[in-house]
mmCIF file of C-alpha atoms in Angstrom:
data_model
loop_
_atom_site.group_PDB
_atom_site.id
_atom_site.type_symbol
_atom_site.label_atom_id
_atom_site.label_comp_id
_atom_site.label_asym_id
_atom_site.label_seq_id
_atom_site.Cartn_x
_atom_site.Cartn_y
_atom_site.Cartn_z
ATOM 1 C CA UNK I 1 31.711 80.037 39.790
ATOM 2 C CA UNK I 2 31.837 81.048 43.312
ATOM 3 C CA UNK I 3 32.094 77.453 45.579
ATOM 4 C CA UNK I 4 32.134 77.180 49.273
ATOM 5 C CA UNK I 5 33.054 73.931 51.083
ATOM 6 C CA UNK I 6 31.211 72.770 54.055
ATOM 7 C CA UNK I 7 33.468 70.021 56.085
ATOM 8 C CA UNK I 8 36.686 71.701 54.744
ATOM 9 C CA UNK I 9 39.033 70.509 57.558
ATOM 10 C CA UNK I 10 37.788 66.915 56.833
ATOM 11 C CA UNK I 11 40.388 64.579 54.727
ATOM 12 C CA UNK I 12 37.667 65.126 52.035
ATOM 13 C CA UNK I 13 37.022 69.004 52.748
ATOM 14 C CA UNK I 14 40.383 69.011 52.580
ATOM 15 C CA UNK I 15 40.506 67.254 49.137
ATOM 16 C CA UNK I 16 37.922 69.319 47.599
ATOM 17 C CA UNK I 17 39.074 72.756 48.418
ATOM 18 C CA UNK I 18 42.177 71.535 46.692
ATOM 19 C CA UNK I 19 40.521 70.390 43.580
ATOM 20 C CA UNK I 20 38.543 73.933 43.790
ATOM 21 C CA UNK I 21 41.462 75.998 44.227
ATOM 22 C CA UNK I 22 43.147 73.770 40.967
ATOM 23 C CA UNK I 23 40.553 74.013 38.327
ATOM 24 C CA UNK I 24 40.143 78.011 36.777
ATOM 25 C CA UNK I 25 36.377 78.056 36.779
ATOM 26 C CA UNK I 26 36.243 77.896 40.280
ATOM 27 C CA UNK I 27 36.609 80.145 42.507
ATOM 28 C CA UNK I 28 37.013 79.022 46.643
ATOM 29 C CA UNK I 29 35.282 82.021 48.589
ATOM 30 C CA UNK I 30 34.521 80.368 51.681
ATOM 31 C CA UNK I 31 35.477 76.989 53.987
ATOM 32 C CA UNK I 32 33.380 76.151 56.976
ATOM 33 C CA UNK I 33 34.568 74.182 59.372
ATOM 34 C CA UNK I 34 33.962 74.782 63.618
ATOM 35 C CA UNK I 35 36.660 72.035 64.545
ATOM 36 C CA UNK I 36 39.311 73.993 62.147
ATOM 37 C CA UNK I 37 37.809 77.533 62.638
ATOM 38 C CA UNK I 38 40.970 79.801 61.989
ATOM 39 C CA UNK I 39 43.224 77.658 60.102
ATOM 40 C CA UNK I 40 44.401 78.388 56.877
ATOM 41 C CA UNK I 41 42.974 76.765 53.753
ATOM 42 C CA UNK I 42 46.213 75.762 51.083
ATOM 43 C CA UNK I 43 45.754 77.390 47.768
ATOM 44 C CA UNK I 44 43.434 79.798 48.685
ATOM 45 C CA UNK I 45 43.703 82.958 50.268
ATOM 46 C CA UNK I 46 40.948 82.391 52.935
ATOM 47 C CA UNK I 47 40.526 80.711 56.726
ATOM 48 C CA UNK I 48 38.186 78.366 57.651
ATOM 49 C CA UNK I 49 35.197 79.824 59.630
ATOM 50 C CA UNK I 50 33.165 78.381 62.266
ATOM 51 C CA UNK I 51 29.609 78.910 60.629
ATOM 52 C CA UNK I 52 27.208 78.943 57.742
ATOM 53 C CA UNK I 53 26.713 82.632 57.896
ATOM 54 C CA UNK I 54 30.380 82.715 56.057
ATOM 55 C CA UNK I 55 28.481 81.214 52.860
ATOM 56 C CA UNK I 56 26.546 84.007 52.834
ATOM 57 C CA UNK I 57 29.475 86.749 53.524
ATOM 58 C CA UNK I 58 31.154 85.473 50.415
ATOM 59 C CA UNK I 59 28.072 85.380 48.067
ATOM 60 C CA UNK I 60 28.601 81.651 47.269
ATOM 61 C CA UNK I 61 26.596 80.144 44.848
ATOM 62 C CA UNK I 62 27.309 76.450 45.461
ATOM 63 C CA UNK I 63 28.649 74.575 48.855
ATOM 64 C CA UNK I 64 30.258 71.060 48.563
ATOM 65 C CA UNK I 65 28.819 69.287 52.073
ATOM 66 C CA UNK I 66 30.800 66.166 53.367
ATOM 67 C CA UNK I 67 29.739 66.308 56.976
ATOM 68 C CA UNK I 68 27.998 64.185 58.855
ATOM 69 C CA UNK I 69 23.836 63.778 59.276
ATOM 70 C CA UNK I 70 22.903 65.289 61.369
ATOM 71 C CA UNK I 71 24.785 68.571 60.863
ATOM 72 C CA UNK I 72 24.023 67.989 57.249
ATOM 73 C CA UNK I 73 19.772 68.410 58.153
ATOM 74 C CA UNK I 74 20.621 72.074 59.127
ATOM 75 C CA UNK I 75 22.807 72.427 56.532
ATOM 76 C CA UNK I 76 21.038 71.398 53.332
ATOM 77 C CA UNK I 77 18.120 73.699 54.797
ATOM 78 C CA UNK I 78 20.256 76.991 55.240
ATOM 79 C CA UNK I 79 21.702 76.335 51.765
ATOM 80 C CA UNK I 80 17.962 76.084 50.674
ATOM 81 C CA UNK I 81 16.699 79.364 52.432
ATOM 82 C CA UNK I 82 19.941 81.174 50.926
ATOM 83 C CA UNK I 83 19.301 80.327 47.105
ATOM 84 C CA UNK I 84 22.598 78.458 47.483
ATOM 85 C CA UNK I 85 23.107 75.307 45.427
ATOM 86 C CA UNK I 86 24.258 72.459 47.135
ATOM 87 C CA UNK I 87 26.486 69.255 46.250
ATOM 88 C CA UNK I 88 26.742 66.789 49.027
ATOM 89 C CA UNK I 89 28.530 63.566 49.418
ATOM 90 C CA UNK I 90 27.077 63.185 53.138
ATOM 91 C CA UNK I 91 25.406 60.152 53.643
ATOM 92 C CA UNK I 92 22.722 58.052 56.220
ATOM 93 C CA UNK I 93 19.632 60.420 54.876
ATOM 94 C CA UNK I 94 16.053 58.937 55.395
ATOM 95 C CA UNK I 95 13.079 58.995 53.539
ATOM 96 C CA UNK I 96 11.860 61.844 55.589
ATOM 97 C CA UNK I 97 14.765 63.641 55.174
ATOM 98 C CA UNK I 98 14.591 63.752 51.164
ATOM 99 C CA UNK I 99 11.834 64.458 50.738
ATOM 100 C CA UNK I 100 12.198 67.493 52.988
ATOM 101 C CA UNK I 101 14.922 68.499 50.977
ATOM 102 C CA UNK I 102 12.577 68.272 47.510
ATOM 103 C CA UNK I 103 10.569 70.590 49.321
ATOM 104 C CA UNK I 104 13.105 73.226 49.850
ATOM 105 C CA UNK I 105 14.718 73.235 47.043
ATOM 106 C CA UNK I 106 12.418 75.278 44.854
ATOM 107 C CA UNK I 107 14.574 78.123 44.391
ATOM 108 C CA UNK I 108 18.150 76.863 44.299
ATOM 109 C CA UNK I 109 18.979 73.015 43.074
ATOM 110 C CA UNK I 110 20.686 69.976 45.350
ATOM 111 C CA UNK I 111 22.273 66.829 44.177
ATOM 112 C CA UNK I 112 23.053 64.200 47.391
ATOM 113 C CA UNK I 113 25.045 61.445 45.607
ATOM 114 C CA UNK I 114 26.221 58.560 47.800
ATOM 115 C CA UNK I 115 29.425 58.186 45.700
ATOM 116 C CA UNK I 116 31.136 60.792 43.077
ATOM 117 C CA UNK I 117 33.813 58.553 41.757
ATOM 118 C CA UNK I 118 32.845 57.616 38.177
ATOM 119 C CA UNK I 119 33.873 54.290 38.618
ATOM 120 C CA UNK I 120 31.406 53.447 41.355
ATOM 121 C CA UNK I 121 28.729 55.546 39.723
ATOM 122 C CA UNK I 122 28.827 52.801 36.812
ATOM 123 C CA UNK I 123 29.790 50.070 39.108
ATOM 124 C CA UNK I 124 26.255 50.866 40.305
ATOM 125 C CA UNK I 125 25.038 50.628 36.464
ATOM 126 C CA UNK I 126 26.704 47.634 35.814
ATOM 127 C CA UNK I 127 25.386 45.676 38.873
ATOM 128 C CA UNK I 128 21.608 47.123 37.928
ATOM 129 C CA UNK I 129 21.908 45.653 34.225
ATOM 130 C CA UNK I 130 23.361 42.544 35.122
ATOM 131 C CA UNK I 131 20.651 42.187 38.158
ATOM 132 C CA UNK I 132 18.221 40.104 35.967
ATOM 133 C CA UNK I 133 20.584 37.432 34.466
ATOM 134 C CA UNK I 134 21.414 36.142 37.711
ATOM 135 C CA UNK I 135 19.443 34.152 40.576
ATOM 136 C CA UNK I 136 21.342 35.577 43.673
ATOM 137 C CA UNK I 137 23.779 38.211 44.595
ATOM 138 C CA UNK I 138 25.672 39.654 47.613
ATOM 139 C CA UNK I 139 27.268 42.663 48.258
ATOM 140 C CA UNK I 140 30.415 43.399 49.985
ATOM 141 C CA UNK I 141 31.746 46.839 50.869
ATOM 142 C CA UNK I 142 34.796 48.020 52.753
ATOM 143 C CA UNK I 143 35.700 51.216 53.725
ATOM 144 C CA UNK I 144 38.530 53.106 56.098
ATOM 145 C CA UNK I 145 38.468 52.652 59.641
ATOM 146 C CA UNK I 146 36.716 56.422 60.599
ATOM 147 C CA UNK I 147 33.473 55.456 58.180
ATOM 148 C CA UNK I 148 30.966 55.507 61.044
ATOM 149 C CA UNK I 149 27.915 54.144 59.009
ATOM 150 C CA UNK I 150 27.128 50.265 57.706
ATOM 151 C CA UNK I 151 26.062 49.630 54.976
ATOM 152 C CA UNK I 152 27.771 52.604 53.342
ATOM 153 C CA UNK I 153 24.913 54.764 51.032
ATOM 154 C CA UNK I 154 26.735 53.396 48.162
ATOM 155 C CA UNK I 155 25.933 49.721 49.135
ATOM 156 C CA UNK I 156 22.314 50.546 49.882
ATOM 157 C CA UNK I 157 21.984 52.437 46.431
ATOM 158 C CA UNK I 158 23.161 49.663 44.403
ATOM 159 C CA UNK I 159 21.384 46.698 46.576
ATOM 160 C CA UNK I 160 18.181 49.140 46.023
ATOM 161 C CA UNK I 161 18.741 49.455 42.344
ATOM 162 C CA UNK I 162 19.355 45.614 41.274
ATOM 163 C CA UNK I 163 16.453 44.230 43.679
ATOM 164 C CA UNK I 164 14.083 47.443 41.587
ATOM 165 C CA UNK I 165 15.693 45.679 38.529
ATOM 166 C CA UNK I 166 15.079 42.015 39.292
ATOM 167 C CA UNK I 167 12.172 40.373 41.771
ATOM 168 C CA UNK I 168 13.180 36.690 41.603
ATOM 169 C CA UNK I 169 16.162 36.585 43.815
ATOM 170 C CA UNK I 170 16.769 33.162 45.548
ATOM 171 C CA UNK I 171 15.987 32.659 49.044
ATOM 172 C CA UNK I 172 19.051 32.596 51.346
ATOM 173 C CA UNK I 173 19.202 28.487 52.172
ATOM 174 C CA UNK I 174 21.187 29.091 55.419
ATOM 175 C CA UNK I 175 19.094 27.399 58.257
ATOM 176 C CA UNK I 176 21.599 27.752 61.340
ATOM 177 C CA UNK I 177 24.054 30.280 61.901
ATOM 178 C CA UNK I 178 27.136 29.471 63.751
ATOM 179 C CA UNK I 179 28.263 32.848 64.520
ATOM 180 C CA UNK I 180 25.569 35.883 64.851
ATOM 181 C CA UNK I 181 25.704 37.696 61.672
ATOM 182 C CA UNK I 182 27.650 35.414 59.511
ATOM 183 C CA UNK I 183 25.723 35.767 56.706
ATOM 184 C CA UNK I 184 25.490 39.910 56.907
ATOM 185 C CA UNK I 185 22.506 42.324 57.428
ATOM 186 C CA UNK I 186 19.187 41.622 54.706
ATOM 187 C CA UNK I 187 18.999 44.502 52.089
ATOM 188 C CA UNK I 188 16.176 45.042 49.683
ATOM 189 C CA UNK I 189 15.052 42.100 47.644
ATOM 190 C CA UNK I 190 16.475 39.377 50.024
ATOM 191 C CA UNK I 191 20.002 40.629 48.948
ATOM 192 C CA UNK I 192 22.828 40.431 51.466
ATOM 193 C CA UNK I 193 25.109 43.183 52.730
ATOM 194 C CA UNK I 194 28.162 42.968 54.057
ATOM 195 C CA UNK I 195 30.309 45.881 56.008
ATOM 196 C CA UNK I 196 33.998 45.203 56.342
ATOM 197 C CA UNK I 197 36.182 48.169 58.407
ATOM 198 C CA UNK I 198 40.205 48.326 58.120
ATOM 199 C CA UNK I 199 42.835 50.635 58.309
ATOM 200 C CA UNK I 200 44.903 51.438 54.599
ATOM 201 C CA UNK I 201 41.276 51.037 52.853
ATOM 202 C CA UNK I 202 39.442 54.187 51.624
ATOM 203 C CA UNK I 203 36.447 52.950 49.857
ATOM 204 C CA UNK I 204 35.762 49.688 47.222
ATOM 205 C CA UNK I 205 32.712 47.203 46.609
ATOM 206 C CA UNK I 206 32.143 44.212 45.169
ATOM 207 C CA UNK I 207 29.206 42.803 43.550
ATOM 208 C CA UNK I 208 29.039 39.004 43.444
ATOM 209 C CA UNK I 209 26.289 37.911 40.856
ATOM 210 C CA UNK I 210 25.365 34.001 41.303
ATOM 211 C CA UNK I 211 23.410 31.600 38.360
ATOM 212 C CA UNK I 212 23.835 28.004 37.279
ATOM 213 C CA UNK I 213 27.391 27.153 36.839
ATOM 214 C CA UNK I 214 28.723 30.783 36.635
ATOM 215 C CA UNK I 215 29.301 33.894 38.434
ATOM 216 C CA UNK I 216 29.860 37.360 38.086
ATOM 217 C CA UNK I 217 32.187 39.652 39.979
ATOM 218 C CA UNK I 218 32.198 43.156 39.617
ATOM 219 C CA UNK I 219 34.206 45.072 41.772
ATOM 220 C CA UNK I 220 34.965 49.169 42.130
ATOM 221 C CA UNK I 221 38.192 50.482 44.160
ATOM 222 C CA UNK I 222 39.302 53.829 45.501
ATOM 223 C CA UNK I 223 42.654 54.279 46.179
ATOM 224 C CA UNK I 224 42.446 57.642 47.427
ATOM 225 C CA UNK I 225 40.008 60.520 47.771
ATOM 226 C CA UNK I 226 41.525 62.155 44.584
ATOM 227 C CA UNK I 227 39.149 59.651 42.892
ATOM 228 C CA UNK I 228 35.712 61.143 43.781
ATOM 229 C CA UNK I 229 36.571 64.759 42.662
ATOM 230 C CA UNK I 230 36.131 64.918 38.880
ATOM 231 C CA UNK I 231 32.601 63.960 40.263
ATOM 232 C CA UNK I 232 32.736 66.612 42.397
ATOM 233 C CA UNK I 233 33.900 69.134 40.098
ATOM 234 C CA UNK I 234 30.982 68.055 37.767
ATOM 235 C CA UNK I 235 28.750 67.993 39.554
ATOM 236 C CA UNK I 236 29.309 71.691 40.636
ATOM 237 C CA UNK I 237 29.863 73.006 37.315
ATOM 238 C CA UNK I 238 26.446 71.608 36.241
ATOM 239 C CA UNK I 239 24.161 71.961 39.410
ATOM 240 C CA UNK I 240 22.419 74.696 37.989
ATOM 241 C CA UNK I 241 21.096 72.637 35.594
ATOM 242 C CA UNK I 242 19.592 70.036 37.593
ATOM 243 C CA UNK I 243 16.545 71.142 38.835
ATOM 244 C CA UNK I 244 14.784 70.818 42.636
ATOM 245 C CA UNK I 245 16.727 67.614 44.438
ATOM 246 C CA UNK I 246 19.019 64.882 42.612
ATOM 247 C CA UNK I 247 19.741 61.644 43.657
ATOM 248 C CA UNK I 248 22.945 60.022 42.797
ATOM 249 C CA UNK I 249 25.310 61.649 39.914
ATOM 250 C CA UNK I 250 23.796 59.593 37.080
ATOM 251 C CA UNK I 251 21.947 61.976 35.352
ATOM 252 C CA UNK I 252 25.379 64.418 35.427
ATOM 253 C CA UNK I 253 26.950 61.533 33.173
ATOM 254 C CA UNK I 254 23.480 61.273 31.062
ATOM 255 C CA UNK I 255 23.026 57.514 32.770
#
């Protein structure tokens, strides 16, 4: 399968051209990236170019995007006009913006999943089935210093997917607030959020599940980037049978 990378000179480009390059039923024809236009992409025989138009050049038939927003808009859309599959691990989409992308992607399919490490994916699942049991949760996610967006997508997904699971969350009881924003921003369902930003983190959650007398933790760590690529990989080996626009990487691991 012929794979292009969108974001290559990013540390997660980076990571997936590498886990491209390593697994034999992929083939890396192109890398797009204009801040690293020229450089040389290791394990592959190709440089990175400055523009889409390289996608097309080397007849790709999927492109892994991990870019940013608003250069991911233009993106998704050129992939769509192409026939190109795309896999994207971008994040900070609205609304508007999906359901754009449903629209475009009638000829060629697009999954936008706002974490490809397995373990998150059912960290996600976990925190959904467990949503119901419990009277009040909170969320807590902490990510590398460069992550310009709170709450991360993967935050939002899961607060999204336990308060569509449960509807009787406790109200928060806190009736004065020392410090502005002590108690986090207010997702979906009344359930808190909280963004924490450090240097030597790459990306983890915890779930904290409240009921009478008992708790329930559950918490999902990446060490490194390496993590999120056999969710990469599958999801690019099986794109094609995903139809129109997929959210998340669930139905890849029949969730």
């Amino acid at each position: 399968m012929r794979v292009g990378v969108c974001g290559a000179g990013g540390r997660m480009g980076a990571t997936v051209c590498g886990a491209v390059c390593a697994d034999p039923e992929l083939e890396l024809v192109a890398a797009v990236d204009p801040a690293a236009t020229g450089q040389a992409v290791a394990g592959a025989d190709i440089e990175m170019a400055p523009t889409l138009d390289a996608f097309g050049e080397a007849r790709a038939e999927v492109v892994v995007d991990f870019t940013v927003v608003d250069a991911a808009r233009e993106n998704l859309a050129f992939y769509a006009d192409h026939g190109m599959h795309a896999v994207v691990g971008t994040t900070g989409f609205s609304d508007a913006d999906l359901a754009s992308f449903a629209d475009a992607f009638a000829q060629s399919n697009c999954v936008i999943a706002p974490n490809f490490a397995i373990s998150a994916v059912l960290m996600m699942r976990f925190a959904e089935l467990a949503a119901p049991f419990f009277d009040s949760a909170e969320v807590i996610e902490l990510h590398h210093e460069n992550k310009i967006d709170a709450p991360s997508g993967t935050a939002m997904r899961t607060v999204e997917r336990m308060a569509a699971a449960s509807s009787t969350w406790t109200p928060d009881p806190t009736e004065r607030l020392v410090l502005d924003g002590a108690r986090g921003a207010t997702g979906p369902g009344g359930i808190h959020v909280h963004s924490v930003r450090l240097k030597g983190l790459v990306a983890h959650q915890e779930v904290i599940l409240g009921a009478e007398g008992q708790s329930l933790v559950i918490r999902q760590d990446s060490y490194d980037r390496s993590s999120f690529m056999p969710g990469v990989v599958l999801a690019v080996k099986r794109i094609a049978e995903h139809p129109g626009l997929t959210i998340g990487l669930e139905p890849f691991l029949g969730l």
